[in-house]
PDB file of C-alpha atoms in Angstrom:
ATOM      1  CA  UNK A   1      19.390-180.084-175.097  1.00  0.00           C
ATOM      2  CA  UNK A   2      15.493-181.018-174.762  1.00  0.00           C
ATOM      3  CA  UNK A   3      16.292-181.008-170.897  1.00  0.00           C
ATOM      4  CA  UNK A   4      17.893-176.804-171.136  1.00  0.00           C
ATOM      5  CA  UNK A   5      14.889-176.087-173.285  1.00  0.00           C
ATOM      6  CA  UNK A   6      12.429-177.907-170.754  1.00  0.00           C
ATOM      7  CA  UNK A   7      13.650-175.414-168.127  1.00  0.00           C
ATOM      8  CA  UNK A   8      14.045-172.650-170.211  1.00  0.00           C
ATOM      9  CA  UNK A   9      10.197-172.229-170.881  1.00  0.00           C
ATOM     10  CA  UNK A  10       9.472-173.292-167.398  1.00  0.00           C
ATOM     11  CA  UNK A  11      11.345-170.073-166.086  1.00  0.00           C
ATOM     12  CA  UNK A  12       9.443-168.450-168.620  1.00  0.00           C
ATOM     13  CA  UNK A  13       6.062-169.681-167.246  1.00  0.00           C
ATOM     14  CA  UNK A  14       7.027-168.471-163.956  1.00  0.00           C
ATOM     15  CA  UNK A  15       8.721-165.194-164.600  1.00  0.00           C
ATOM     16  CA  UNK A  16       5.136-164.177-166.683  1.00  0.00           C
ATOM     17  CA  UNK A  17       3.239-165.466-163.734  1.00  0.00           C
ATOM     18  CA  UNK A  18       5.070-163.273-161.358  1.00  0.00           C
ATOM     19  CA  UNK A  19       5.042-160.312-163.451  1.00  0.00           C
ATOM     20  CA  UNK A  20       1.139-160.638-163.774  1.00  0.00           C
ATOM     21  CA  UNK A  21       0.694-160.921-160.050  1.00  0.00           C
ATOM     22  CA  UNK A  22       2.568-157.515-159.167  1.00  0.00           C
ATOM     23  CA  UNK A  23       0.740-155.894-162.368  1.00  0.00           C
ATOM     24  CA  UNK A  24      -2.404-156.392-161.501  1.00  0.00           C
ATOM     25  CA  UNK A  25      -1.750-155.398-157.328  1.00  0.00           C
ATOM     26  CA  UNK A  26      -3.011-152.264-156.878  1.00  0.00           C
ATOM     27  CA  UNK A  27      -0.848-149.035-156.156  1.00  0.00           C
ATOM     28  CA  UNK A  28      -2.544-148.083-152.789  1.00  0.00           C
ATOM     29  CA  UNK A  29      -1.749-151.759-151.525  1.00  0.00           C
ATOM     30  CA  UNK A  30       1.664-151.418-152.354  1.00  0.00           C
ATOM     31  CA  UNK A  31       2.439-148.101-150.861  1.00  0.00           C
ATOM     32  CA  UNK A  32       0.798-149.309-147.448  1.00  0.00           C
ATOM     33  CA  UNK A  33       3.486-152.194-147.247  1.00  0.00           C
ATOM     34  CA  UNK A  34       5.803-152.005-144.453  1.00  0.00           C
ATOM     35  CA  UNK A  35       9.188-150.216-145.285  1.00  0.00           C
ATOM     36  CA  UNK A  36       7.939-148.786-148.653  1.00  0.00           C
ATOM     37  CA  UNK A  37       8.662-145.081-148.948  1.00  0.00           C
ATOM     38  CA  UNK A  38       5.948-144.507-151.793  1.00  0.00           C
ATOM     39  CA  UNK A  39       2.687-142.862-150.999  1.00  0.00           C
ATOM     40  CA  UNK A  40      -0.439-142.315-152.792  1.00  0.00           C
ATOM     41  CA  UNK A  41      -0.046-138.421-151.736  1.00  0.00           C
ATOM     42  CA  UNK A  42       3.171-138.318-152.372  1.00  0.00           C
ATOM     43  CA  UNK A  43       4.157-134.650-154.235  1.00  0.00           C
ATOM     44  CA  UNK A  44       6.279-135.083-157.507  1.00  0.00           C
ATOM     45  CA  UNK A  45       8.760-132.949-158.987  1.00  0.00           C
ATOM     46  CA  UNK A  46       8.172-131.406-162.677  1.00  0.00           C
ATOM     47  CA  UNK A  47      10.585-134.570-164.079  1.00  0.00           C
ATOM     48  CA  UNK A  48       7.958-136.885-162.466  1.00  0.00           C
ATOM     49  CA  UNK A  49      10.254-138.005-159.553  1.00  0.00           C
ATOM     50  CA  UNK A  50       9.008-138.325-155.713  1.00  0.00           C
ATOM     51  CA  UNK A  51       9.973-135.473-153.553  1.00  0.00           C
ATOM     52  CA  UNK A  52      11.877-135.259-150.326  1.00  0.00           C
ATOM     53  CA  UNK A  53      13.580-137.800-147.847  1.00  0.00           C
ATOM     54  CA  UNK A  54      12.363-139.096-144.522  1.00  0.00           C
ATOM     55  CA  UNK A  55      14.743-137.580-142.465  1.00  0.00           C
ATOM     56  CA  UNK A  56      15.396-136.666-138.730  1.00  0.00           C
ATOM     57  CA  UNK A  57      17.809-134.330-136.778  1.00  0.00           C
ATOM     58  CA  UNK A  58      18.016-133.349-133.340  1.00  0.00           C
ATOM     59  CA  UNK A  59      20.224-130.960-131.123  1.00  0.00           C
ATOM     60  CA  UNK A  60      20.029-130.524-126.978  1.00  0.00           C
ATOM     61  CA  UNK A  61      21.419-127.441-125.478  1.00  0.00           C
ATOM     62  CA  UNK A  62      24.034-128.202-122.696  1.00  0.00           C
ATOM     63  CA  UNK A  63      23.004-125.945-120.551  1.00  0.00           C
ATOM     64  CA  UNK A  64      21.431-125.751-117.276  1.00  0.00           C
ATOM     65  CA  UNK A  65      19.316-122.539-117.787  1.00  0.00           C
ATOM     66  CA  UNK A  66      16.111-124.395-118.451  1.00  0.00           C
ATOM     67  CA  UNK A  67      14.334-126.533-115.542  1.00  0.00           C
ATOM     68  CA  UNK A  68      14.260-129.741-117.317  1.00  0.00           C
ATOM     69  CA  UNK A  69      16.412-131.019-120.461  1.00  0.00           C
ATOM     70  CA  UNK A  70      15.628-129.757-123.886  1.00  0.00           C
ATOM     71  CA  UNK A  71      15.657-131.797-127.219  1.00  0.00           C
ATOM     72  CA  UNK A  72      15.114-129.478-130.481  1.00  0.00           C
ATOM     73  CA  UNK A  73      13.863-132.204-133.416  1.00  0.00           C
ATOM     74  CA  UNK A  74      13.506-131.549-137.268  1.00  0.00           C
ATOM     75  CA  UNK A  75      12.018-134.450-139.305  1.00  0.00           C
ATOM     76  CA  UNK A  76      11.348-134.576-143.019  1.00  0.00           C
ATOM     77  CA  UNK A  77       8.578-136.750-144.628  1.00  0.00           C
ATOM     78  CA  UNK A  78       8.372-138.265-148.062  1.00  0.00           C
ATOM     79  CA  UNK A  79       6.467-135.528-149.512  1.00  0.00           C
ATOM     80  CA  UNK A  80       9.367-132.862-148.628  1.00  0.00           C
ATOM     81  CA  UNK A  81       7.810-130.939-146.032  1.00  0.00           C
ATOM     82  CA  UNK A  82      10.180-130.173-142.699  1.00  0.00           C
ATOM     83  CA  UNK A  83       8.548-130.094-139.016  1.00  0.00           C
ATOM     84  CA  UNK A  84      10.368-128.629-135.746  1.00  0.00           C
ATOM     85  CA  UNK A  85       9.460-130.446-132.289  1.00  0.00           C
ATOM     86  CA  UNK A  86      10.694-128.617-128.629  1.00  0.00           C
ATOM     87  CA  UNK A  87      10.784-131.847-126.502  1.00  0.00           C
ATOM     88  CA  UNK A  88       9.039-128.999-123.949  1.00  0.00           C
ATOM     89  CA  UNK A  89       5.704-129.245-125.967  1.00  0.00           C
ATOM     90  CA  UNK A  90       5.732-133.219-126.459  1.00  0.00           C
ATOM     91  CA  UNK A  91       3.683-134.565-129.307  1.00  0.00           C
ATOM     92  CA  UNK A  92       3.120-130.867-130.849  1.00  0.00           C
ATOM     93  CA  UNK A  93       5.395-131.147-134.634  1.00  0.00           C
ATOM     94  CA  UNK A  94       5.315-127.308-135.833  1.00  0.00           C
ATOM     95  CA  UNK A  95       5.210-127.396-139.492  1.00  0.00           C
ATOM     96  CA  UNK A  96       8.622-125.300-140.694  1.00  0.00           C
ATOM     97  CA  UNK A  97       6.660-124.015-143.711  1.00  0.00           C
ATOM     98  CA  UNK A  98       4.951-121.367-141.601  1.00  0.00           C
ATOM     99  CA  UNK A  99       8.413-119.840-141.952  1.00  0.00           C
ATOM    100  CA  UNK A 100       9.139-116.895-144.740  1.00  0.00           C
ATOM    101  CA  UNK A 101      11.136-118.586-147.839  1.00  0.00           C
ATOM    102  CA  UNK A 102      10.859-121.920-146.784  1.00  0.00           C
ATOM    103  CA  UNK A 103      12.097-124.364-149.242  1.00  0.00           C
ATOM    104  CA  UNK A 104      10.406-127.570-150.516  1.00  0.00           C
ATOM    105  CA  UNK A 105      10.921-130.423-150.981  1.00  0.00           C
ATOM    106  CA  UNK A 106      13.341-131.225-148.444  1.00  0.00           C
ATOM    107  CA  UNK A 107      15.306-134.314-149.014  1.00  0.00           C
ATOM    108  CA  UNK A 108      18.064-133.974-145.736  1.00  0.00           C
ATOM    109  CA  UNK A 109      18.190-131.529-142.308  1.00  0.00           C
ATOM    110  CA  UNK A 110      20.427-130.758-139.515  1.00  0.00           C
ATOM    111  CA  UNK A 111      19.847-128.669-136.392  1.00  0.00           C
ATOM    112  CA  UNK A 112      22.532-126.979-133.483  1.00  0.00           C
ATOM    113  CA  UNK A 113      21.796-124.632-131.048  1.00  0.00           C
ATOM    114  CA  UNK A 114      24.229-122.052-129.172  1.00  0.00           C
ATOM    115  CA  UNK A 115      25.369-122.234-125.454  1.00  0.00           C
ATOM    116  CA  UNK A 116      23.295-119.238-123.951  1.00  0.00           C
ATOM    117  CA  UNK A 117      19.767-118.853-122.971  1.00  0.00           C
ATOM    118  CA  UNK A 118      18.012-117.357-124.954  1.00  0.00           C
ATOM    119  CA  UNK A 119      20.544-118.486-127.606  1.00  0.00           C
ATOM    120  CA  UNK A 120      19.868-119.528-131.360  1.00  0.00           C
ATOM    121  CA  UNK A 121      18.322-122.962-132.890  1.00  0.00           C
ATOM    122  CA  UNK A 122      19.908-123.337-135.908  1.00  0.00           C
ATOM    123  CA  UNK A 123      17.738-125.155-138.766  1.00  0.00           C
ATOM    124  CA  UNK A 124      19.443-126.087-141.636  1.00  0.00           C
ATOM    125  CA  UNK A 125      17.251-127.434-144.699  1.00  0.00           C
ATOM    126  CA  UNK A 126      18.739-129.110-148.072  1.00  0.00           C
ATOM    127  CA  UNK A 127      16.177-128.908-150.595  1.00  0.00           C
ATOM    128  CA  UNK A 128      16.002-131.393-153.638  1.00  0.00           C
ATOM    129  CA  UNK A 129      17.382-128.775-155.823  1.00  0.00           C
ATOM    130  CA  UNK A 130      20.980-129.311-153.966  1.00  0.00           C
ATOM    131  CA  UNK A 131      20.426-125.650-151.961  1.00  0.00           C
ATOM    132  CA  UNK A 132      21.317-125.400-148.625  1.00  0.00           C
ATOM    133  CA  UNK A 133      18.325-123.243-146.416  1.00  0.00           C
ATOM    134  CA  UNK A 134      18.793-121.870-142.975  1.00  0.00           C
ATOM    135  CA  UNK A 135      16.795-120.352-140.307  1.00  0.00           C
ATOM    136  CA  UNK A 136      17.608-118.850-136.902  1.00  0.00           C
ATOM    137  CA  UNK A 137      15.684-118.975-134.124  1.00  0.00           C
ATOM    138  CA  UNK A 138      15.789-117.183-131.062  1.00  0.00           C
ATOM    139  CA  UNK A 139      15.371-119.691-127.923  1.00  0.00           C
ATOM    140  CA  UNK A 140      13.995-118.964-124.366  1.00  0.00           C
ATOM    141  CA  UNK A 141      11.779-120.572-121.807  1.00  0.00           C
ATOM    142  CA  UNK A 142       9.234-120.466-123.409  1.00  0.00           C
ATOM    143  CA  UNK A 143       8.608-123.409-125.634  1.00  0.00           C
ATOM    144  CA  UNK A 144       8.363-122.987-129.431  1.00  0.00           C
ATOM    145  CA  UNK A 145       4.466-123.689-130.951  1.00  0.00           C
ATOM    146  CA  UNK A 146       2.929-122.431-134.049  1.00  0.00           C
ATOM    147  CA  UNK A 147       1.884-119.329-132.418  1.00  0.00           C
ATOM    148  CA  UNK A 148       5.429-118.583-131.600  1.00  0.00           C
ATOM    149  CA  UNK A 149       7.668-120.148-133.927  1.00  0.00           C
ATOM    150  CA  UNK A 150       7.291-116.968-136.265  1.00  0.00           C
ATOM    151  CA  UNK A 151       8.018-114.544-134.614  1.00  0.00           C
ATOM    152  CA  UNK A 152      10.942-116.549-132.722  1.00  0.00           C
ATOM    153  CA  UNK A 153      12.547-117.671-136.027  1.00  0.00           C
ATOM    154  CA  UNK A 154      12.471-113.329-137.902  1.00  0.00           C
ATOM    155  CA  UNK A 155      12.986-113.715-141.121  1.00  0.00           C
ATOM    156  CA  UNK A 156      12.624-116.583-141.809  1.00  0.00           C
ATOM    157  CA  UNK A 157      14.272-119.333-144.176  1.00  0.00           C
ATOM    158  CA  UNK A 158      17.402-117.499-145.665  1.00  0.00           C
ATOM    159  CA  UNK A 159      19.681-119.823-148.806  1.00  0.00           C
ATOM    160  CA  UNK A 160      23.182-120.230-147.830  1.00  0.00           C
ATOM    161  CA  UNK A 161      25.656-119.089-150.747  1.00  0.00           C
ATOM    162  CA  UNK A 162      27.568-121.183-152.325  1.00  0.00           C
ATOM    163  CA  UNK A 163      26.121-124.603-151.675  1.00  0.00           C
ATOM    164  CA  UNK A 164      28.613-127.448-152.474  1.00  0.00           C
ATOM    165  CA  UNK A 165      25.971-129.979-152.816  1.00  0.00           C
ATOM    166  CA  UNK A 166      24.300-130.247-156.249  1.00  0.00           C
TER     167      UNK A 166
END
């Protein structure tokens, strides 16, 4: 019994040891760990909870109307906010909140693009809320940037009815 209790307090020791170390670790040093989705600018919902999903989506036309392949990208972050990339402007990640109604906190994202030229990017959002967001955007050779996307995409973010996922 003295031998149970020995052990007993020494997992004690060593559980209060352990907890002390990863008390007294600062926050910033823990969200710069590798794999670790939390971030010191992370934005929080009003029940306290991180916001959005890193996330990425892409779609290629198969079509032969352009003069070298085209990949359309969407990626997510951990703070929620959605960014479109046209593999024809490499490196250049268009935020999609320069769209009208664009939703928040994104937690999810899918893209697919029509047959034609000019034909339509579609850009499908989820928002933490459960509500499905979609914009359509009007393709052509003419690579999308922030001084195009606008006007290519109308009106904008639009909320698909009916949303199954809550």
């Amino acid at each position: 019994m003295r031998k149970l209790a020995w052990a007993a307090r020494g997992m004690s020791v060593v559980s209060g040891a352990v907890l002390l170390g990863a008390l007294m670790v600062p926050s910033a040093v823990a969200a710069d760990t590798p794999g670790s989705t939390a971030s010191p600018n992370s934005s929080m919902t009003a029940q306290g909870k991180k916001c959005g999903a890193r996330d990425v989506s892409s779609a290629a036309p198969d079509y032969t109307n352009f003069d070298t392949p085209v990949v359309f990208r969407v990626a997510t972050d951990a703070q929620g906010h959605s960014f479109v990339n046209d593999s024809r402007n490499a490196g250049v990640w268009i935020n999609l909140g320069l769209l009208a109604n664009a939703p928040s906190c994104i937690t999810d994202s899918a893209l697919s693009v029509t047959e034609a030229n000019p034909g339509i990017l579609y850009i499908t959002l989820l928002a933490e809320n459960g509500v499905l967001h979609e914009a359509q955007c009007t393709t052509s050779d003419t690579p999308f940037a922030p001084s195009n996307l606008v006007a290519a995409c109308g009106p904008g973010f639009s909320i698909l009815p009916n949303t199954p996922v809550v």
